[in-house]
Coordinates of C-alpha atoms in Angstrom, one line a residue:
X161 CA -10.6 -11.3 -16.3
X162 CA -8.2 -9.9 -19.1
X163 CA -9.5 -10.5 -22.6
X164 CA -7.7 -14.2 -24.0
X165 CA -5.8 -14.4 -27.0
X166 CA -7.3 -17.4 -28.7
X167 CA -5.9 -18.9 -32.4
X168 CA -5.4 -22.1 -34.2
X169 CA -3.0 -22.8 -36.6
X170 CA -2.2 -25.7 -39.0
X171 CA 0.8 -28.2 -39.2
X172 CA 2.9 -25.8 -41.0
X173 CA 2.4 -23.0 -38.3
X174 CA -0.2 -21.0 -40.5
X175 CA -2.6 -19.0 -39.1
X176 CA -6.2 -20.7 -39.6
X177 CA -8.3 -18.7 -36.8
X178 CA -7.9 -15.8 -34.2
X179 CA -10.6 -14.3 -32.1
X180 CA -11.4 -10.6 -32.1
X181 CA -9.6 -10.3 -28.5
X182 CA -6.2 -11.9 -30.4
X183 CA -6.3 -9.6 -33.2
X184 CA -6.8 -6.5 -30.4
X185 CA -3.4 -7.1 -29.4
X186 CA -1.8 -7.4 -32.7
X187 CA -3.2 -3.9 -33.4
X188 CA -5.6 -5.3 -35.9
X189 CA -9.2 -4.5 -36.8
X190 CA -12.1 -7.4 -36.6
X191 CA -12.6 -7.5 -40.0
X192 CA -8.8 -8.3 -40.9
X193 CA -8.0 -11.5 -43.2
X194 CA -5.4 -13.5 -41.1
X195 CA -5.5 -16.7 -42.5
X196 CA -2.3 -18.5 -43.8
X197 CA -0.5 -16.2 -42.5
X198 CA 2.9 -18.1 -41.0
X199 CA 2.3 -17.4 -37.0
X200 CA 5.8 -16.3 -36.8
X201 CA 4.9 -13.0 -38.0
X202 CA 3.1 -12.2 -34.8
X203 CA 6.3 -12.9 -32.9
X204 CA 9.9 -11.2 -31.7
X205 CA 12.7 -13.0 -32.6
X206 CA 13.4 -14.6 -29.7
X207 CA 9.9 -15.9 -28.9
X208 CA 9.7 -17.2 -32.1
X209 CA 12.4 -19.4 -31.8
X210 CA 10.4 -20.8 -28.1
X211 CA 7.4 -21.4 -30.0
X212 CA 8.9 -23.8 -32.8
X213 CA 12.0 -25.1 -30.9
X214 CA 10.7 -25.6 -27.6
X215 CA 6.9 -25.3 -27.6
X216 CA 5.3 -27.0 -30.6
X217 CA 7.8 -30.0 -30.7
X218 CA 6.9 -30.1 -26.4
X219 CA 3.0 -30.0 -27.5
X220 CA 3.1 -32.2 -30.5
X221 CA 4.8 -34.9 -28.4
X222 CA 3.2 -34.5 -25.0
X223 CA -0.1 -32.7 -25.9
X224 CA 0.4 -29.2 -24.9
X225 CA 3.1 -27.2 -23.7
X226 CA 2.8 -23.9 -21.5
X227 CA 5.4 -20.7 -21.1
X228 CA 6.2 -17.3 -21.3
X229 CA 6.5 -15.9 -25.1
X230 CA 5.5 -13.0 -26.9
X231 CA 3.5 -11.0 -29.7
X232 CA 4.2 -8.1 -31.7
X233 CA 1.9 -5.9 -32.6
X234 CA 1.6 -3.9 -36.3
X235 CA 3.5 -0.7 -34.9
X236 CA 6.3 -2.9 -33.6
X237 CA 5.8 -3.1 -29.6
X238 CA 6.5 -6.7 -28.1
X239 CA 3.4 -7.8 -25.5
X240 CA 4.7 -10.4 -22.9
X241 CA 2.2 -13.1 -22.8
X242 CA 1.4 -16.3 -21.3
X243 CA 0.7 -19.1 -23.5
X244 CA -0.7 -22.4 -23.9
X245 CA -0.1 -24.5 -26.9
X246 CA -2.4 -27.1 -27.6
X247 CA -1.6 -29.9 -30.3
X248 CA -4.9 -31.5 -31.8
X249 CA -4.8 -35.2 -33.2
X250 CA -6.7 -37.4 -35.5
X251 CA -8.5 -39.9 -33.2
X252 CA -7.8 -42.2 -36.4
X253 CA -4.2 -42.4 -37.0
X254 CA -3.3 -40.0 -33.8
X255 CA -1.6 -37.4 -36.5
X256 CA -1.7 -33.6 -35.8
X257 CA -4.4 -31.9 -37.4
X258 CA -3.7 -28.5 -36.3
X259 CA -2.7 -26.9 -33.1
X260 CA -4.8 -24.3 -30.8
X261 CA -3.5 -21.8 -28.5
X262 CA -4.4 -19.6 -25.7
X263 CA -2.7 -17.0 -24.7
X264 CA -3.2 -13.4 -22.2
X265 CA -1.2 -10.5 -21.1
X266 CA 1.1 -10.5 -18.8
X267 CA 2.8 -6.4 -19.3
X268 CA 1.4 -5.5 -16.1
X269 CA 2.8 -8.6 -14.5
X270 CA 6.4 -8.4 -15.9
X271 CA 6.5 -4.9 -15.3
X272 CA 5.3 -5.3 -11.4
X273 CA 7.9 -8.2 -11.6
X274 CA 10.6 -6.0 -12.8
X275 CA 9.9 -3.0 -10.3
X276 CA 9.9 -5.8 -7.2
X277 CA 13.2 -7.3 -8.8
X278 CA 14.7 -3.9 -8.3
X279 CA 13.2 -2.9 -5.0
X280 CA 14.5 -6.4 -4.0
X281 CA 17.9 -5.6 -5.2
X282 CA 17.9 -2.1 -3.3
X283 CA 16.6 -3.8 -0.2
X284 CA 19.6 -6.1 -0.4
X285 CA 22.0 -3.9 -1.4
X286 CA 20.8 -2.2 2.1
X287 CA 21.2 -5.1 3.7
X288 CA 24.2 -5.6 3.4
X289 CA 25.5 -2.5 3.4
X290 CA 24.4 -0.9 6.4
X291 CA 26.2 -0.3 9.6
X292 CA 23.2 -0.8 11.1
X293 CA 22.8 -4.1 12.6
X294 CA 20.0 -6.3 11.2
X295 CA 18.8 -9.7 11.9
X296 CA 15.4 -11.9 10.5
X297 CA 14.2 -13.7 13.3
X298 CA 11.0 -16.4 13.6
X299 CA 8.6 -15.8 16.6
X300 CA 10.6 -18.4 18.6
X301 CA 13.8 -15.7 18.3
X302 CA 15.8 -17.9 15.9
X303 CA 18.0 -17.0 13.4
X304 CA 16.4 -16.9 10.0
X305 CA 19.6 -14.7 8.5
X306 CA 21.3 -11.6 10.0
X307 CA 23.5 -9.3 7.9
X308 CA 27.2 -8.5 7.5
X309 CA 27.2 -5.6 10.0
X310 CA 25.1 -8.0 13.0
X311 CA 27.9 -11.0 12.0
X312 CA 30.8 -8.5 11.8
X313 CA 29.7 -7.0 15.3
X314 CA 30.4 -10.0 16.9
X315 CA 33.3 -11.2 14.6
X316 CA 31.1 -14.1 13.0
X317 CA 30.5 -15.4 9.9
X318 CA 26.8 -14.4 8.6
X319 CA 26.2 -18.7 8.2
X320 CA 27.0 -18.9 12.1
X321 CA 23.5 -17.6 13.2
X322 CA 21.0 -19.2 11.2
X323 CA 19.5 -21.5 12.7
X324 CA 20.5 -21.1 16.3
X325 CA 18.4 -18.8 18.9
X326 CA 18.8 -15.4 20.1
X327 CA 18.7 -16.0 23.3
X328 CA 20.9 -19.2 23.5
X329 CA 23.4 -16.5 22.5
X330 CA 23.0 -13.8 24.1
X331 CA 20.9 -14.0 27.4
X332 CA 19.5 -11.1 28.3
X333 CA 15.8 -9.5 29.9
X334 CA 14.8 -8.4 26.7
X335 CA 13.3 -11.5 26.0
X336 CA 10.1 -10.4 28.3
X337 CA 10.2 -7.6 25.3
X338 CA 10.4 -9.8 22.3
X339 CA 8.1 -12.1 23.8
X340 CA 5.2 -9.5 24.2
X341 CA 5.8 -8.4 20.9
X342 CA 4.8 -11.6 19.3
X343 CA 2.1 -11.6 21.8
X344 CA 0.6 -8.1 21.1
X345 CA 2.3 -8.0 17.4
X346 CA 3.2 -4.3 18.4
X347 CA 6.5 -3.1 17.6
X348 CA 8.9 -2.1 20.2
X349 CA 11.6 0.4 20.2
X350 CA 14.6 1.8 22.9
X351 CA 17.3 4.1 23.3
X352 CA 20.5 3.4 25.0
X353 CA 19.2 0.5 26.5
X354 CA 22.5 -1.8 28.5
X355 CA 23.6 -4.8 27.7
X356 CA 26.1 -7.3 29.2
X357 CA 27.5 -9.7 26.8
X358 CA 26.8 -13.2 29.3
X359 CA 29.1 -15.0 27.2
X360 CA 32.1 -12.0 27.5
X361 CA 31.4 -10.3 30.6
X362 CA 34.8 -8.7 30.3
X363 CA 33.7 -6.6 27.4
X364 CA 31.7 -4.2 29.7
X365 CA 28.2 -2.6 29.7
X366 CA 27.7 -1.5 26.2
X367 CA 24.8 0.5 25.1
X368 CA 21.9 -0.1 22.3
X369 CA 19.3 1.8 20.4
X370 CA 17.1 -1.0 18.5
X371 CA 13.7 -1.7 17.5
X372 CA 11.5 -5.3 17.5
X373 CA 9.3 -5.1 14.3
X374 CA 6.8 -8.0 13.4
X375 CA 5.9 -8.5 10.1
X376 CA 2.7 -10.0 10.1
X377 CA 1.0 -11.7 7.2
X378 CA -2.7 -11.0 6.0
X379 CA -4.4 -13.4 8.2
X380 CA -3.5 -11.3 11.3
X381 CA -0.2 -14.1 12.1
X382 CA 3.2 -13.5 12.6
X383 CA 5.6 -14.7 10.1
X384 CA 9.3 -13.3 11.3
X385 CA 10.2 -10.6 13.2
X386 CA 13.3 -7.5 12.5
X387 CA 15.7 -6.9 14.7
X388 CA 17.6 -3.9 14.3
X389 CA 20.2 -2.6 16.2
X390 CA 23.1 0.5 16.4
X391 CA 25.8 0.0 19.0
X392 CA 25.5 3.9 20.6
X393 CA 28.1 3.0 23.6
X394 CA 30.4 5.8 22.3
X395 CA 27.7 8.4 22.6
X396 CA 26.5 6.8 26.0
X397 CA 30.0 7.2 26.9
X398 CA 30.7 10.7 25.4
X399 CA 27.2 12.1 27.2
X400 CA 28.8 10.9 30.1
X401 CA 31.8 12.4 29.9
X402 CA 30.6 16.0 28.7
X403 CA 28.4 15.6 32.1
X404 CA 31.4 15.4 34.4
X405 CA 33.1 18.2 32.1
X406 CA 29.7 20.2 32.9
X407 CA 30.1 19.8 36.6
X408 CA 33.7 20.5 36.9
X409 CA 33.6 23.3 34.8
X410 CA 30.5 24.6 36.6
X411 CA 32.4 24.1 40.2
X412 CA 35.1 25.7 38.7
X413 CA 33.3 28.7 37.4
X414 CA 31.4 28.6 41.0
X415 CA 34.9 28.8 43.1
X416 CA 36.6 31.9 41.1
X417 CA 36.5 34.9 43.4
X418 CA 36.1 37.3 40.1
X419 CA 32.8 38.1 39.3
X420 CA 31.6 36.4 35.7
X421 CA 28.9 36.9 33.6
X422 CA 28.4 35.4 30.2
X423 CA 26.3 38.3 28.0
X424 CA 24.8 37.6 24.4
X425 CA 25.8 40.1 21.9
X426 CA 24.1 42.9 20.7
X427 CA 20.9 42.9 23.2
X428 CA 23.6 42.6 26.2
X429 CA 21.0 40.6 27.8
X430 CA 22.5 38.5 30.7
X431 CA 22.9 34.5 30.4
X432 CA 24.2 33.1 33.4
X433 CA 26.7 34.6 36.6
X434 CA 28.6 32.6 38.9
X435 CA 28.5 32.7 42.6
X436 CA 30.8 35.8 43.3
X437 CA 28.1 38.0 41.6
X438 CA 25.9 37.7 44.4
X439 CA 28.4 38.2 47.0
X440 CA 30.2 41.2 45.1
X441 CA 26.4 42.8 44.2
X442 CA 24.3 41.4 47.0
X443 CA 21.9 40.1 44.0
X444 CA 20.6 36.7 43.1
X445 CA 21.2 35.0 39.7
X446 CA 17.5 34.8 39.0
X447 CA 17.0 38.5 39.5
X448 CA 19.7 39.4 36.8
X449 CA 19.4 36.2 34.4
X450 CA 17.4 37.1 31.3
X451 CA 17.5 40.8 32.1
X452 CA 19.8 43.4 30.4
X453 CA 23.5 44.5 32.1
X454 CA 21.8 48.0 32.4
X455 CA 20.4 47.1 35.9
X456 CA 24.4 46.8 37.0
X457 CA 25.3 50.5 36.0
X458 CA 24.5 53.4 38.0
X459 CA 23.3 55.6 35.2
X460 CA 22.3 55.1 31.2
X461 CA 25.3 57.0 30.3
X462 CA 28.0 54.6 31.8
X463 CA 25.9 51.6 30.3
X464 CA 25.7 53.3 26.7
X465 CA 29.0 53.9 26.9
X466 CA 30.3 50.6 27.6
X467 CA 28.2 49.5 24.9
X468 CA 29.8 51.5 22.6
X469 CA 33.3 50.5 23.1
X470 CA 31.9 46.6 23.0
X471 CA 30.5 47.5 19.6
X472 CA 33.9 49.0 17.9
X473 CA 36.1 46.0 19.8
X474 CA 33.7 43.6 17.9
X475 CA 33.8 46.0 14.3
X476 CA 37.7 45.5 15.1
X477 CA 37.6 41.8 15.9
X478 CA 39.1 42.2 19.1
X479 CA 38.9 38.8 21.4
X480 CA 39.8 40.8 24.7
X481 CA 38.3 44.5 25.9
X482 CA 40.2 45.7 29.3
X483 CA 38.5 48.7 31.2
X484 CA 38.0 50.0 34.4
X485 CA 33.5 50.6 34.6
X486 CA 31.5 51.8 37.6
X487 CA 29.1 49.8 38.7
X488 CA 26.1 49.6 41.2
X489 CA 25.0 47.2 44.1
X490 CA 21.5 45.8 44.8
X491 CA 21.9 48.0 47.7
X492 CA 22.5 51.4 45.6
X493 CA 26.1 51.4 46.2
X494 CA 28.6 52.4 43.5
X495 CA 31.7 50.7 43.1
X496 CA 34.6 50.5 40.6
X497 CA 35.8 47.6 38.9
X498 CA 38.9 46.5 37.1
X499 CA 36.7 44.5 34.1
X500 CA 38.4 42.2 31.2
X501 CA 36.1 41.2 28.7
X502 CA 36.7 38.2 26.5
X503 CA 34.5 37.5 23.2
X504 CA 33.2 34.2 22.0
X505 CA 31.9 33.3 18.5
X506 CA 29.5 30.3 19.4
X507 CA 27.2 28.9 16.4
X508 CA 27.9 32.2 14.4
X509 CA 26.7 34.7 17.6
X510 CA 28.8 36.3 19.6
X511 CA 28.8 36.7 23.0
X512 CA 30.8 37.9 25.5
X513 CA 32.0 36.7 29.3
X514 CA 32.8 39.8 31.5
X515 CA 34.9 39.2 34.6

């Protein structure tokens, strides 16, 4: 326990006794005289007005009084501290003969106060804030409050939830999930999970990441659980969509009759080929993928060569190289080729796509 501040004082409000753990905090030695000295030396400003407006009047007409005031120590520094006034009377006449107090510490408690007051207000500000969707729920799923992002999302008023259940609202087989959350107190967590609004089918499948949190207290029970949620249908949709972009373009590079290959820049180490390089070389795209375009030309020469002119077009920025190259088949046979190469700067390398 923290060392108490213990003192008495007379009618007047001058110091009669204070114990050696009281005159710690005022920064004083043991052996200090403190008697008659008015007690509103020992305080700010503003406590001092507490004390003889609000806590000795309270005390001498009720007995005691208790609240938050504070000391101030010989160098000046202001100690927050609890205190009890006690008002002593004459079991004679029932006059005040003097009046006690008791009083500890409380810096370490104001300042944890002050630090959770402004975690509190950065939580909140969060809260309210985010775009992502947040709602307190008890382990019966219902509303305990949601924030403007979760009312907004279904153009509601942040007042319309509480109260009222999850499900009742919006149906769904995620309760199965929520209610084996509360059961194991694990949290749970998806991606792109689908949802169908029960209430508004016409608003179509729309797609979820969100998490199930419980917070549980120290006794091992469940007090409320998060809900958080990001509406992801636009990247559902978009994955989608550069899917069927994939495919067409991949059917599309498939069906050319010219011969492509798409060549990273400066190893000319082939990436990919489409189908007309197997029926113009009589190779298979895993025996040239990965490997260098030198197993296409008939000789070193004709492959340094080529390299060469590659190397000055990309010196002189050019997008497109035109030549006519000599190549080889998987079966030794040399042919000529009209060849138009076409650069690409992707993520800061270049590459190239011969055809």
């Amino acid at each position: 326990a923290k060392p108490e501040f213990i003192g008495t004082a007379d009618i007047n409000g001058n110091t009669k006794y204070i114990n050696n753990s009281g005159k710690k905090m005022l920064g004083l030695e043991p052996e200090s005289e403190i008697k008659n000295i008015s007690i509103d030396r020992f305080h700010p400003d503003w406590a001092r007005k507490v004390v003889f407006e609000i806590g000795l009047p309270t005390a001498s007409k009720y007995g005691n009084w208790h609240g938050e005031t504070a000391l101030i120590n010989k160098d000046g520094n202001e100690i927050p501290i609890s205190q009890i006034i006690i008002a002593h009377k004459s079991v004679e006449d029932g006059e005040i003969e003097y009046y006690s107090t008791i009083a500890i510490d409380i810096t370490e408690r104001k300042r944890f106060e002050k630090e959770l007051i402004e975690k509190t207000i950065l939580l909140e500000s969060f809260f309210n804030n985010t775009l992502t969707l947040i709602a307190l729920l008890d382990k019966e799923f219902n509303f305990i409050r949601v924030n403007q992002a979760y009312a907004d999302a279904d153009e509601k008023d942040t007042d319309f939830f509480i109260g009222k259940n999850h499900f009742d609202l919006y149906p769904s087989d995620a309760k199965v999930i929520f209610e084996e959350v509360v059961k194991t107190k694990k949290s749970y967590h998806t991606i792109e999970r689908p949802f169908t609004y029960a209430m508004n089918p016409e608003r179509g499948v729309t797609y979820w990441d969100w998490s199930l949190v419980p917070l549980v207290d120290t006794q091992g029970i469940i007090e409320s659980l998060i809900f958080t949620l990001l509406n992801v249908t636009e990247r559902v949709k978009a994955k989608e969509e550069l899917v069927k972009n994939e495919k067409f373009l991949s059917t599309l590079f498939n069906s050319v009759n010219d011969a492509i290959f798409t060549v990273s820049m400066p190893d000319r180490t082939i990436r990919s080929v489409n189908k007309a390089v197997s029926e113009l070389f009589g190779i298979t795209p895993d025996e040239v993928i990965g490997k260098k375009t030198r197993v296409l030309y008939p000789t070193e020469e004709e492959y340094l060569k080529y390299g060469e002119i590659l190397s000055n077009a990309i010196k002189e920025n050019k997008t497109i190289v035109r030549a006519e190259l000599q190549f080889k088949k998987n079966d030794g046979t040399e042919i000529y080729c009209d060849v138009q190469t076409t650069f690409l700067n992707e993520f800061g390398r270049k590459d190239v796509v011969i055809s």
